[in-house]
mmCIF file with all atom_site columns, C-alpha atoms in Angstrom:
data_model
loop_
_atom_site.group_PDB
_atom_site.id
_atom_site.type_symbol
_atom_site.label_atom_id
_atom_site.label_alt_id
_atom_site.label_comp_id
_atom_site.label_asym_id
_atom_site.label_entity_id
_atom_site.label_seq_id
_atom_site.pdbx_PDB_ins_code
_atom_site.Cartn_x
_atom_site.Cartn_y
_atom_site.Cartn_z
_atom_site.occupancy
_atom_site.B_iso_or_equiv
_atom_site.pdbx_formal_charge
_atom_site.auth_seq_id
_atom_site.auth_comp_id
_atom_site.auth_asym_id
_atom_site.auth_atom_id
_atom_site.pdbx_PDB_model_num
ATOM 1   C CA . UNK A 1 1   ? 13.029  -9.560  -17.353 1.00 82.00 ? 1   UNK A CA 1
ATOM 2   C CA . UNK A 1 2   ? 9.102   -9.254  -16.278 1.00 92.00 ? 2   UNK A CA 1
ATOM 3   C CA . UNK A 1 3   ? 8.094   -6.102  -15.264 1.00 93.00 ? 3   UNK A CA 1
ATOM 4   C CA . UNK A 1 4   ? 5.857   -4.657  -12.488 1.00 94.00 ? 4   UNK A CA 1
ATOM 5   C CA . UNK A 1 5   ? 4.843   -1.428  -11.472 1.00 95.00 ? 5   UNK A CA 1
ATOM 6   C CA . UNK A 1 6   ? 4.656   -0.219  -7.731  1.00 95.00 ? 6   UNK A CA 1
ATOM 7   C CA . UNK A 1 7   ? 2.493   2.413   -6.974  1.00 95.00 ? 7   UNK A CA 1
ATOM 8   C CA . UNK A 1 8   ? 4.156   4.191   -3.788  1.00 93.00 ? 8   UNK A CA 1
ATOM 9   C CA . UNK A 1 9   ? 2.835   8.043   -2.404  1.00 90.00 ? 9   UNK A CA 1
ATOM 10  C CA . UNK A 1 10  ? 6.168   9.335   -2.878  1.00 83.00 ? 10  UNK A CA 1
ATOM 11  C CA . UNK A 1 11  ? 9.912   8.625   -3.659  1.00 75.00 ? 11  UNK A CA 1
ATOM 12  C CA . UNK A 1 12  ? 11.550  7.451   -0.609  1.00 66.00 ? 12  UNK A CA 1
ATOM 13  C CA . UNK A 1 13  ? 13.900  10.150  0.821   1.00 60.00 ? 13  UNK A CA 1
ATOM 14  C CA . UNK A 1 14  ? 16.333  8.857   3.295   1.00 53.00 ? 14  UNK A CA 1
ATOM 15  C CA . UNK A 1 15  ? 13.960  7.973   5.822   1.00 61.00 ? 15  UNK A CA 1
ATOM 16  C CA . UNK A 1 16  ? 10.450  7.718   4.445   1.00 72.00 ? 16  UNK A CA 1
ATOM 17  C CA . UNK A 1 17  ? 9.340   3.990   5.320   1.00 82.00 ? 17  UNK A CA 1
ATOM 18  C CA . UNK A 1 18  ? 6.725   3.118   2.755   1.00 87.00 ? 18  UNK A CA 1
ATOM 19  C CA . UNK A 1 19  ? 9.065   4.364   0.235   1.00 85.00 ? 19  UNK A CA 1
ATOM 20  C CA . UNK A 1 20  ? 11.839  2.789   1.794   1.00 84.00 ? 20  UNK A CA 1
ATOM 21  C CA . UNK A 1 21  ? 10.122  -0.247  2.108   1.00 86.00 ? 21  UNK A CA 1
ATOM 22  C CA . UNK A 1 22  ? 9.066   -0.102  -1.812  1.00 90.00 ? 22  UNK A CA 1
ATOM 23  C CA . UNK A 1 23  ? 12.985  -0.080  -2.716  1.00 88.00 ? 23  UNK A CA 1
ATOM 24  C CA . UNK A 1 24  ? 13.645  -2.797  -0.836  1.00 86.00 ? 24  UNK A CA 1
ATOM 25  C CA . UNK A 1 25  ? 11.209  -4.954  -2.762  1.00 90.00 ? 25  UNK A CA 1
ATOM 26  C CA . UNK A 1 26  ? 12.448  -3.733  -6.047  1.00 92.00 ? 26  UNK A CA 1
ATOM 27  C CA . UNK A 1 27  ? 16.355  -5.236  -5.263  1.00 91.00 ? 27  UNK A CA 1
ATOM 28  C CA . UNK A 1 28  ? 14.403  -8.738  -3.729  1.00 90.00 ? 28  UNK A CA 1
ATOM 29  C CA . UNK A 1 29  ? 12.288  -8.848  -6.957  1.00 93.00 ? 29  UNK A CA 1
ATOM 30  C CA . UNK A 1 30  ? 14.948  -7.636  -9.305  1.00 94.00 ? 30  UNK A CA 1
ATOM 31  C CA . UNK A 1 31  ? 16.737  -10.881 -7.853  1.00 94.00 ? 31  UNK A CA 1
ATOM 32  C CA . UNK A 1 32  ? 13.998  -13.232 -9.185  1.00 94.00 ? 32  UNK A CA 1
ATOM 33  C CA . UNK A 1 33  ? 13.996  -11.044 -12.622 1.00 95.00 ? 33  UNK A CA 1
ATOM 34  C CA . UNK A 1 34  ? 11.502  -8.871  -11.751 1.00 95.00 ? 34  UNK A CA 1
ATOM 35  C CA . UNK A 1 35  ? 12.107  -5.201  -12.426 1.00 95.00 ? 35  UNK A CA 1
ATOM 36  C CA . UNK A 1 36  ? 10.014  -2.437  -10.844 1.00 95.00 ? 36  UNK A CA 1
ATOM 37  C CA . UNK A 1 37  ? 9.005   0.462   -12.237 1.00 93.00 ? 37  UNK A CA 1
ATOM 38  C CA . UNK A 1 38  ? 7.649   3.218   -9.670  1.00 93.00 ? 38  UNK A CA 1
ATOM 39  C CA . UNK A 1 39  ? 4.753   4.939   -10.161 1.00 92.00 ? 39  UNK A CA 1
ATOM 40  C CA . UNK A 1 40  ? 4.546   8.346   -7.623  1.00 90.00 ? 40  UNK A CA 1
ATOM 41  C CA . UNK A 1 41  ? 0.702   8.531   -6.807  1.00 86.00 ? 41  UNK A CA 1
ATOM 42  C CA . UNK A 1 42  ? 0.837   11.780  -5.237  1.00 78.00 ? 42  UNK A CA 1
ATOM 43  C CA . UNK A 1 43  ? -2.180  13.399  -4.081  1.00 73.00 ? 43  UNK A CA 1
ATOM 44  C CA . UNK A 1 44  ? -2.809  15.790  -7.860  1.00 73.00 ? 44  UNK A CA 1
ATOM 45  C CA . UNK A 1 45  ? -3.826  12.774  -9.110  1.00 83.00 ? 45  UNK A CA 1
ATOM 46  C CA . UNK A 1 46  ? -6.956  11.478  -10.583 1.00 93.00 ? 46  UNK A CA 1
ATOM 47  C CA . UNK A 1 47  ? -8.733  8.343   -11.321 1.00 95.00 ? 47  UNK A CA 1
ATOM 48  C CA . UNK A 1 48  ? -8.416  8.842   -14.418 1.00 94.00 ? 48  UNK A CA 1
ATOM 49  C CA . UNK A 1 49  ? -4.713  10.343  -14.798 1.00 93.00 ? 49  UNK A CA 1
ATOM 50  C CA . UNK A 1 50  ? -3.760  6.643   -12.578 1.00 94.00 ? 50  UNK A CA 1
ATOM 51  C CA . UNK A 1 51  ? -5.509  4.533   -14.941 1.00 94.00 ? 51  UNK A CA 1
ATOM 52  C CA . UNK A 1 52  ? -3.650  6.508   -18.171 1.00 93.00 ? 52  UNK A CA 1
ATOM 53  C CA . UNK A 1 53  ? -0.629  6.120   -16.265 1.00 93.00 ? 53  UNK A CA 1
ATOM 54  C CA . UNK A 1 54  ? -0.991  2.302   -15.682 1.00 94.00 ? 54  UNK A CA 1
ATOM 55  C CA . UNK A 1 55  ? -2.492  1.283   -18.884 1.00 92.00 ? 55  UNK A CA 1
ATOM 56  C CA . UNK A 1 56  ? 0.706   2.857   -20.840 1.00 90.00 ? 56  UNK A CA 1
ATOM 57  C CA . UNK A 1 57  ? 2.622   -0.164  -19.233 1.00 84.00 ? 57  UNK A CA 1
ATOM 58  C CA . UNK A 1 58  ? -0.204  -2.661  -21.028 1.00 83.00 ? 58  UNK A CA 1
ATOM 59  C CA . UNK A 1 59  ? -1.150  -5.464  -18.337 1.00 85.00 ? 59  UNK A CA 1
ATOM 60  C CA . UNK A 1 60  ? 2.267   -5.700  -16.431 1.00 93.00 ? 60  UNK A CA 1
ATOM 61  C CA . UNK A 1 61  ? 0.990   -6.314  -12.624 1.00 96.00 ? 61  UNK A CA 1
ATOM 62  C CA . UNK A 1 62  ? 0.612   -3.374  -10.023 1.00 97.00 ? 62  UNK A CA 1
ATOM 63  C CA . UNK A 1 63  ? 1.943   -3.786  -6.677  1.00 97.00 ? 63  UNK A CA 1
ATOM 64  C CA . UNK A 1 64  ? 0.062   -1.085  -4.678  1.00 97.00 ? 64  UNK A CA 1
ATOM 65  C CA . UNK A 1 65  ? 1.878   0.252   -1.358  1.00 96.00 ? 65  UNK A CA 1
ATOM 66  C CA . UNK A 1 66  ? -1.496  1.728   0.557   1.00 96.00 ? 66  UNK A CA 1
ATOM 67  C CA . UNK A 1 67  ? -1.428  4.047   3.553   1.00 94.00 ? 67  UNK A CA 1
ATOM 68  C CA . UNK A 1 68  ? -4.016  6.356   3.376   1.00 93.00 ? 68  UNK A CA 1
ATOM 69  C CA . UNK A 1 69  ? -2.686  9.713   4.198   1.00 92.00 ? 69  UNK A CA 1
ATOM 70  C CA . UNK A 1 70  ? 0.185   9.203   1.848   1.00 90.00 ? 70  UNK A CA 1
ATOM 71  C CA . UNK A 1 71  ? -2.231  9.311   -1.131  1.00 93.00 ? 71  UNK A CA 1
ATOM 72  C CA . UNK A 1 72  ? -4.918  11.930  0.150   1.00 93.00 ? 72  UNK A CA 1
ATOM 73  C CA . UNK A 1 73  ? -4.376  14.338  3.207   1.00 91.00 ? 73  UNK A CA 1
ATOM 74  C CA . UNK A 1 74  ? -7.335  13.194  4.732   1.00 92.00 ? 74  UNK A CA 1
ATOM 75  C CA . UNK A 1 75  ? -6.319  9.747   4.255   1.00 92.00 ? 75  UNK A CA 1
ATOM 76  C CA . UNK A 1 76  ? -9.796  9.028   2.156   1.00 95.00 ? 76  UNK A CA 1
ATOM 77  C CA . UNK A 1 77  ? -7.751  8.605   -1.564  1.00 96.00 ? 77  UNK A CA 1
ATOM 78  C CA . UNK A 1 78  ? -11.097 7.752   -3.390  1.00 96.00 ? 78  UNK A CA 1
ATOM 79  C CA . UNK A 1 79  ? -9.151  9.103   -6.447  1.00 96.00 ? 79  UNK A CA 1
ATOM 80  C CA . UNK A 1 80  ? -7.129  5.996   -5.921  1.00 97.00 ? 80  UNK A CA 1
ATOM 81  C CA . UNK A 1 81  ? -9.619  3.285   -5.523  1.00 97.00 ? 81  UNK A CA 1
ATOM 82  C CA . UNK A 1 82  ? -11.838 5.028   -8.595  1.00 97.00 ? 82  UNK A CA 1
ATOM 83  C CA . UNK A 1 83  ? -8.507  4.532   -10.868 1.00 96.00 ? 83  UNK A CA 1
ATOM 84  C CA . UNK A 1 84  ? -7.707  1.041   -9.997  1.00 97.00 ? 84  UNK A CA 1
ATOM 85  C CA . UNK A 1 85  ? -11.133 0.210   -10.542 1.00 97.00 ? 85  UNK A CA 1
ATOM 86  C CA . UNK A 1 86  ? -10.878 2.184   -14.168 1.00 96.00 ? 86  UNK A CA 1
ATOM 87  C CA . UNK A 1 87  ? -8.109  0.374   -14.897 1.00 96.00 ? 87  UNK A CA 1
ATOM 88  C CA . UNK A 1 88  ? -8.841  -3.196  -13.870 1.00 95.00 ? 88  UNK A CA 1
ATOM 89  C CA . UNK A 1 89  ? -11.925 -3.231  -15.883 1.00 94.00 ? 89  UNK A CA 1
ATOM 90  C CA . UNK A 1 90  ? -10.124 -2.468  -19.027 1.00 89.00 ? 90  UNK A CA 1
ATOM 91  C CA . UNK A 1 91  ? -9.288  -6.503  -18.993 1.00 88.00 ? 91  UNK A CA 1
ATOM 92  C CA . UNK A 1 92  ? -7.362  -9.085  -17.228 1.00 91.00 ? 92  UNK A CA 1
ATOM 93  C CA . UNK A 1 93  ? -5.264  -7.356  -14.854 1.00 94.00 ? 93  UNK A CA 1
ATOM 94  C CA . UNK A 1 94  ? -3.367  -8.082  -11.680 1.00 96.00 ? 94  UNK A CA 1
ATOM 95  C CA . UNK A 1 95  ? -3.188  -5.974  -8.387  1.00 97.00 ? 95  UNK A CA 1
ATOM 96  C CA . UNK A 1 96  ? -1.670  -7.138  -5.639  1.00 97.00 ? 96  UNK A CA 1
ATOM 97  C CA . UNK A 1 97  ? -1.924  -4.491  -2.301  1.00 98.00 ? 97  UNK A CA 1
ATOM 98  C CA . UNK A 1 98  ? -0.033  -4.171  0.375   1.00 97.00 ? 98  UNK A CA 1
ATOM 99  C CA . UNK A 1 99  ? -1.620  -2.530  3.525   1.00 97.00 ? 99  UNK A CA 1
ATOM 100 C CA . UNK A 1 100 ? 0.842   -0.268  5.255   1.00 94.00 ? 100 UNK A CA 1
ATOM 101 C CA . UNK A 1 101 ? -2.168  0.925   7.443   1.00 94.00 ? 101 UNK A CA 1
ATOM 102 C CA . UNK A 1 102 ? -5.730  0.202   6.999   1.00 94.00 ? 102 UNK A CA 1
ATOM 103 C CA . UNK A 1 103 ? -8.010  2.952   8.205   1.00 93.00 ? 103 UNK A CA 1
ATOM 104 C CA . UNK A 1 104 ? -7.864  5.611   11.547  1.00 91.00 ? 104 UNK A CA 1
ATOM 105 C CA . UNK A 1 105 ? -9.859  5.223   14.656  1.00 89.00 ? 105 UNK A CA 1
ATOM 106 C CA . UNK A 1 106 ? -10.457 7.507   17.116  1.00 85.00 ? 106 UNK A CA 1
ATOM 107 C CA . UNK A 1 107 ? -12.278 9.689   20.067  1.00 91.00 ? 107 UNK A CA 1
ATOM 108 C CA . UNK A 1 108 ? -15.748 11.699  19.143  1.00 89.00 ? 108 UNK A CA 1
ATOM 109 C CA . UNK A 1 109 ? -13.607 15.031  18.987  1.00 90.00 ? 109 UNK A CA 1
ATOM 110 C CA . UNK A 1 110 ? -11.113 13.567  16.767  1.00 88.00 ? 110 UNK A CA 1
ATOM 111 C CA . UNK A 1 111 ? -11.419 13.824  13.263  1.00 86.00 ? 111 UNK A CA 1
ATOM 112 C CA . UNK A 1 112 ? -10.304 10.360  12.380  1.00 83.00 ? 112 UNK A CA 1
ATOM 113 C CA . UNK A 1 113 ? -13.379 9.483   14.540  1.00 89.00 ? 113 UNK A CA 1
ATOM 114 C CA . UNK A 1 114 ? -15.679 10.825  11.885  1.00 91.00 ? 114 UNK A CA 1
ATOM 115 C CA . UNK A 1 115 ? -13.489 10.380  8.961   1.00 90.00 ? 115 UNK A CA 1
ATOM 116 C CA . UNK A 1 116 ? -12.599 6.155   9.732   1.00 91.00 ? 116 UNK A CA 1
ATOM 117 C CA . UNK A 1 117 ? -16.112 5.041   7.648   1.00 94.00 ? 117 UNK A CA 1
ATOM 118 C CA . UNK A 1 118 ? -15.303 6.426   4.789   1.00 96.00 ? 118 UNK A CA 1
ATOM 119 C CA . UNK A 1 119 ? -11.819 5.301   5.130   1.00 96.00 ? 119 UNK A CA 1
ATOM 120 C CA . UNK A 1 120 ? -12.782 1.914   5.708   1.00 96.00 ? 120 UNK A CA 1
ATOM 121 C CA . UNK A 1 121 ? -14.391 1.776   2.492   1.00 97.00 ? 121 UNK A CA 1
ATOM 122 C CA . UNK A 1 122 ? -12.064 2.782   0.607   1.00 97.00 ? 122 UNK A CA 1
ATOM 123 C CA . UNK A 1 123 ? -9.833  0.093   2.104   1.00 97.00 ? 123 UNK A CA 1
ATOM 124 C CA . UNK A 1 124 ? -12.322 -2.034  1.205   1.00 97.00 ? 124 UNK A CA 1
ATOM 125 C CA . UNK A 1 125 ? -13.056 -1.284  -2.134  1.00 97.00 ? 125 UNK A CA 1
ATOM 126 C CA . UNK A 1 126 ? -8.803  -1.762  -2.958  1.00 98.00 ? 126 UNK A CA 1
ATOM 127 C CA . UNK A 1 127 ? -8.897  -4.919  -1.159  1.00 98.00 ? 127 UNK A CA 1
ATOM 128 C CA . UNK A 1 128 ? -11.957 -6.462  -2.464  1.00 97.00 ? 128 UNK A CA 1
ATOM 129 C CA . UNK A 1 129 ? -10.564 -5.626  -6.078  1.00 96.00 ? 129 UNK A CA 1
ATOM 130 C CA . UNK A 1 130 ? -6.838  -7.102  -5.058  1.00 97.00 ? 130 UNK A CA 1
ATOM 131 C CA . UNK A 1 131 ? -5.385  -10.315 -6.413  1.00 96.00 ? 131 UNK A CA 1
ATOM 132 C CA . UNK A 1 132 ? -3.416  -10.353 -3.140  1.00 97.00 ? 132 UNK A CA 1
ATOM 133 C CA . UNK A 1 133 ? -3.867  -8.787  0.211   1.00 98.00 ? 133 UNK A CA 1
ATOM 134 C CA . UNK A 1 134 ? -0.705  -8.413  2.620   1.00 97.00 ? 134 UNK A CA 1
ATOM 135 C CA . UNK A 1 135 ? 0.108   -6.429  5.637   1.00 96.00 ? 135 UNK A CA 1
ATOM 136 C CA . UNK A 1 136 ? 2.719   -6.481  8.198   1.00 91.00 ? 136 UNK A CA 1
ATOM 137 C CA . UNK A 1 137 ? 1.087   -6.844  11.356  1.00 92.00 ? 137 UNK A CA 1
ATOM 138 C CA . UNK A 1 138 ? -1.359  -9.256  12.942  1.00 93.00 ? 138 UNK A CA 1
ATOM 139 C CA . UNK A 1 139 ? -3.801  -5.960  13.595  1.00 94.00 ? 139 UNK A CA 1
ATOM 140 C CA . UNK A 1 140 ? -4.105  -4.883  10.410  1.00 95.00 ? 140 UNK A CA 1
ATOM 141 C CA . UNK A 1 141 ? -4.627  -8.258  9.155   1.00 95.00 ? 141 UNK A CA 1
ATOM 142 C CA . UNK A 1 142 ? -7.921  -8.965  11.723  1.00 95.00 ? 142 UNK A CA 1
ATOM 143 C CA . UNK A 1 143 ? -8.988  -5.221  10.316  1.00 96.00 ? 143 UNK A CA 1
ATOM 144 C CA . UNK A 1 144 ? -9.287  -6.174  6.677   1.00 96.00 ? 144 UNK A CA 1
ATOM 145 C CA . UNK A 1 145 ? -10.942 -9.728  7.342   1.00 96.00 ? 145 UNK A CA 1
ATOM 146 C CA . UNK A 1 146 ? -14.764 -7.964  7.822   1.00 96.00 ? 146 UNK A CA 1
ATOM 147 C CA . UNK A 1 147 ? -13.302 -5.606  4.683   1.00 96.00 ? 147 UNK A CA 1
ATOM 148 C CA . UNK A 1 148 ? -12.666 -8.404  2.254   1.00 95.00 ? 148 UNK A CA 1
ATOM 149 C CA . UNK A 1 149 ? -14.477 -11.152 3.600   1.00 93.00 ? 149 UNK A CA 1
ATOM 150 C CA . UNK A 1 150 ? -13.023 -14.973 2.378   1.00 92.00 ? 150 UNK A CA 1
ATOM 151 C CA . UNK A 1 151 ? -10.209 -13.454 0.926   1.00 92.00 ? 151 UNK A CA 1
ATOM 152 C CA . UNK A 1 152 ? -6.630  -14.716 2.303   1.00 95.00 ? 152 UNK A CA 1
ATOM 153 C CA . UNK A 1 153 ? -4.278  -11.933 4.046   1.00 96.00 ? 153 UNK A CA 1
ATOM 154 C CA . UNK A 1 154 ? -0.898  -12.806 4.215   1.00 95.00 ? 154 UNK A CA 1
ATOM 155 C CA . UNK A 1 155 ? 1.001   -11.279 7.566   1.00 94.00 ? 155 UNK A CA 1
ATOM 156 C CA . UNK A 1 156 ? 4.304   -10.938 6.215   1.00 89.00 ? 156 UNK A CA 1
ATOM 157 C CA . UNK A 1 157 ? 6.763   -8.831  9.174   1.00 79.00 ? 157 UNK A CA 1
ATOM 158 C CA . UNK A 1 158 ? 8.754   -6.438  7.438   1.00 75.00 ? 158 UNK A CA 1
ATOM 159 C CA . UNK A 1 159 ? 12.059  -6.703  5.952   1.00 66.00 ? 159 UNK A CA 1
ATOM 160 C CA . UNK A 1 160 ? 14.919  -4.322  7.377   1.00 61.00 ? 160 UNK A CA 1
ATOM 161 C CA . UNK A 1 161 ? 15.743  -1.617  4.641   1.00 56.00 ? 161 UNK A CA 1
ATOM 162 C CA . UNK A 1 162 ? 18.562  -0.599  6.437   1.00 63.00 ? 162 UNK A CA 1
ATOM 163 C CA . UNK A 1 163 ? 20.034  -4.592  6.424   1.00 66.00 ? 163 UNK A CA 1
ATOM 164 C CA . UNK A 1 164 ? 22.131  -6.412  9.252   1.00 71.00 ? 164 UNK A CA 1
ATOM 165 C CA . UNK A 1 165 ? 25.582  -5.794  11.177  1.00 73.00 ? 165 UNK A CA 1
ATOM 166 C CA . UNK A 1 166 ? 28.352  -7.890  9.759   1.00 78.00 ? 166 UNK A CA 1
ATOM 167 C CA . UNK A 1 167 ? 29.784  -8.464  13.351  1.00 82.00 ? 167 UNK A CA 1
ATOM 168 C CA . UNK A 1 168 ? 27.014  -7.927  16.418  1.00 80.00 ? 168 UNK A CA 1
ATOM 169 C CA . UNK A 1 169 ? 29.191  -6.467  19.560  1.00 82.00 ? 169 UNK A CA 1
ATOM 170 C CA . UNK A 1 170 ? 28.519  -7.919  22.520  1.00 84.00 ? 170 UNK A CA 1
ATOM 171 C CA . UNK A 1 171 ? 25.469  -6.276  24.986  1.00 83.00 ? 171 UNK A CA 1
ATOM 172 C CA . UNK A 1 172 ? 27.516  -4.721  27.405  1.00 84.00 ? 172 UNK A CA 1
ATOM 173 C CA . UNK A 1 173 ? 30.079  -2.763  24.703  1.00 81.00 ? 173 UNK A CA 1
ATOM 174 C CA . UNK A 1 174 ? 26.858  -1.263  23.027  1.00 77.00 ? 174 UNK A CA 1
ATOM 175 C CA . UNK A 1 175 ? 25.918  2.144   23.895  1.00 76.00 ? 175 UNK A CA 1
#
């Protein structure tokens, strides 16, 4: 079985999405003999604690889930983008990212107003140095084209975590 390591903020608790989402994965790839190992990315990190942390599984590929404010409360994780740049110039490596949200925007008296540059290139640096780029929704795919210019974004809709009724009851007996 191949491994690969997913890099989430947290440990998905009942209803946490990214995490959530990240679990998911791990049962599709485990069906295509892929297992996951999870790597929690919390915000006492450092650049140089993540790239200790992924070279100890040698050159198996990363699978980063990125949202922002998961990884730094500010939702400007340069830690993160310092650490996957440590790491992927220690040889061949693969990263493949998957934007959960790209960067904030917002009104002059709003912090995300004054905080959305740097966010953007941080989002920027991750998906410049990504093997693969996907995202969810048409949006954030038109955000990260002026990011990571000539590089291919695949808008993939998410998967249900929470899978499908057996039996769908007709409109009028739902609730």
């Amino acid at each position: 079985m191949t491994l690969a390591i997913q890099i989430v903020p947290t440990l998905p608790p009942p209803d946490e999405g990214v995490g959530s989402f990240a679990t998911a994965l791990a049962e599709a790839l485990r069906s295509h003999s892929v297992e996951s190992r999870f790597l929690v990315a919390d915000r006492s990190r450092t650049a140089e604690a993540l790239q200790a942390a992924l070279e100890a599984d040698g050159a198996a590929p990363v699978l980063l889930h990125y949202a922002g404010y998961g990884y730094h409360p500010r939702g400007c994780p340069a830690w993160l983008a310092e650490g996957l740049r440590l790491w992927k110039q220690g040889g061949p490596r693969r990263l493949v990212t998957v934007f959960h949200e790209v960067y904030a925007t917002g009104r002059p008296w709003q912090s995300s107003f004054w905080l959305s540059p740097a966010q953007r290139r941080i989002a920027s640096r991750i998906a410049r140095m990504s093997d693969g780029i996907v995202t969810s929704l048409d949006l954030y795919g038109r955000l990260l084209q002026p990011l990571a210019p000539g590089r291919r974004i695949e808008v993939l809709p998410v998967f249900s975590t929470v899978g499908e009724l057996a039996e769908v009851p007709p409109l009028a007996g739902r609730e």
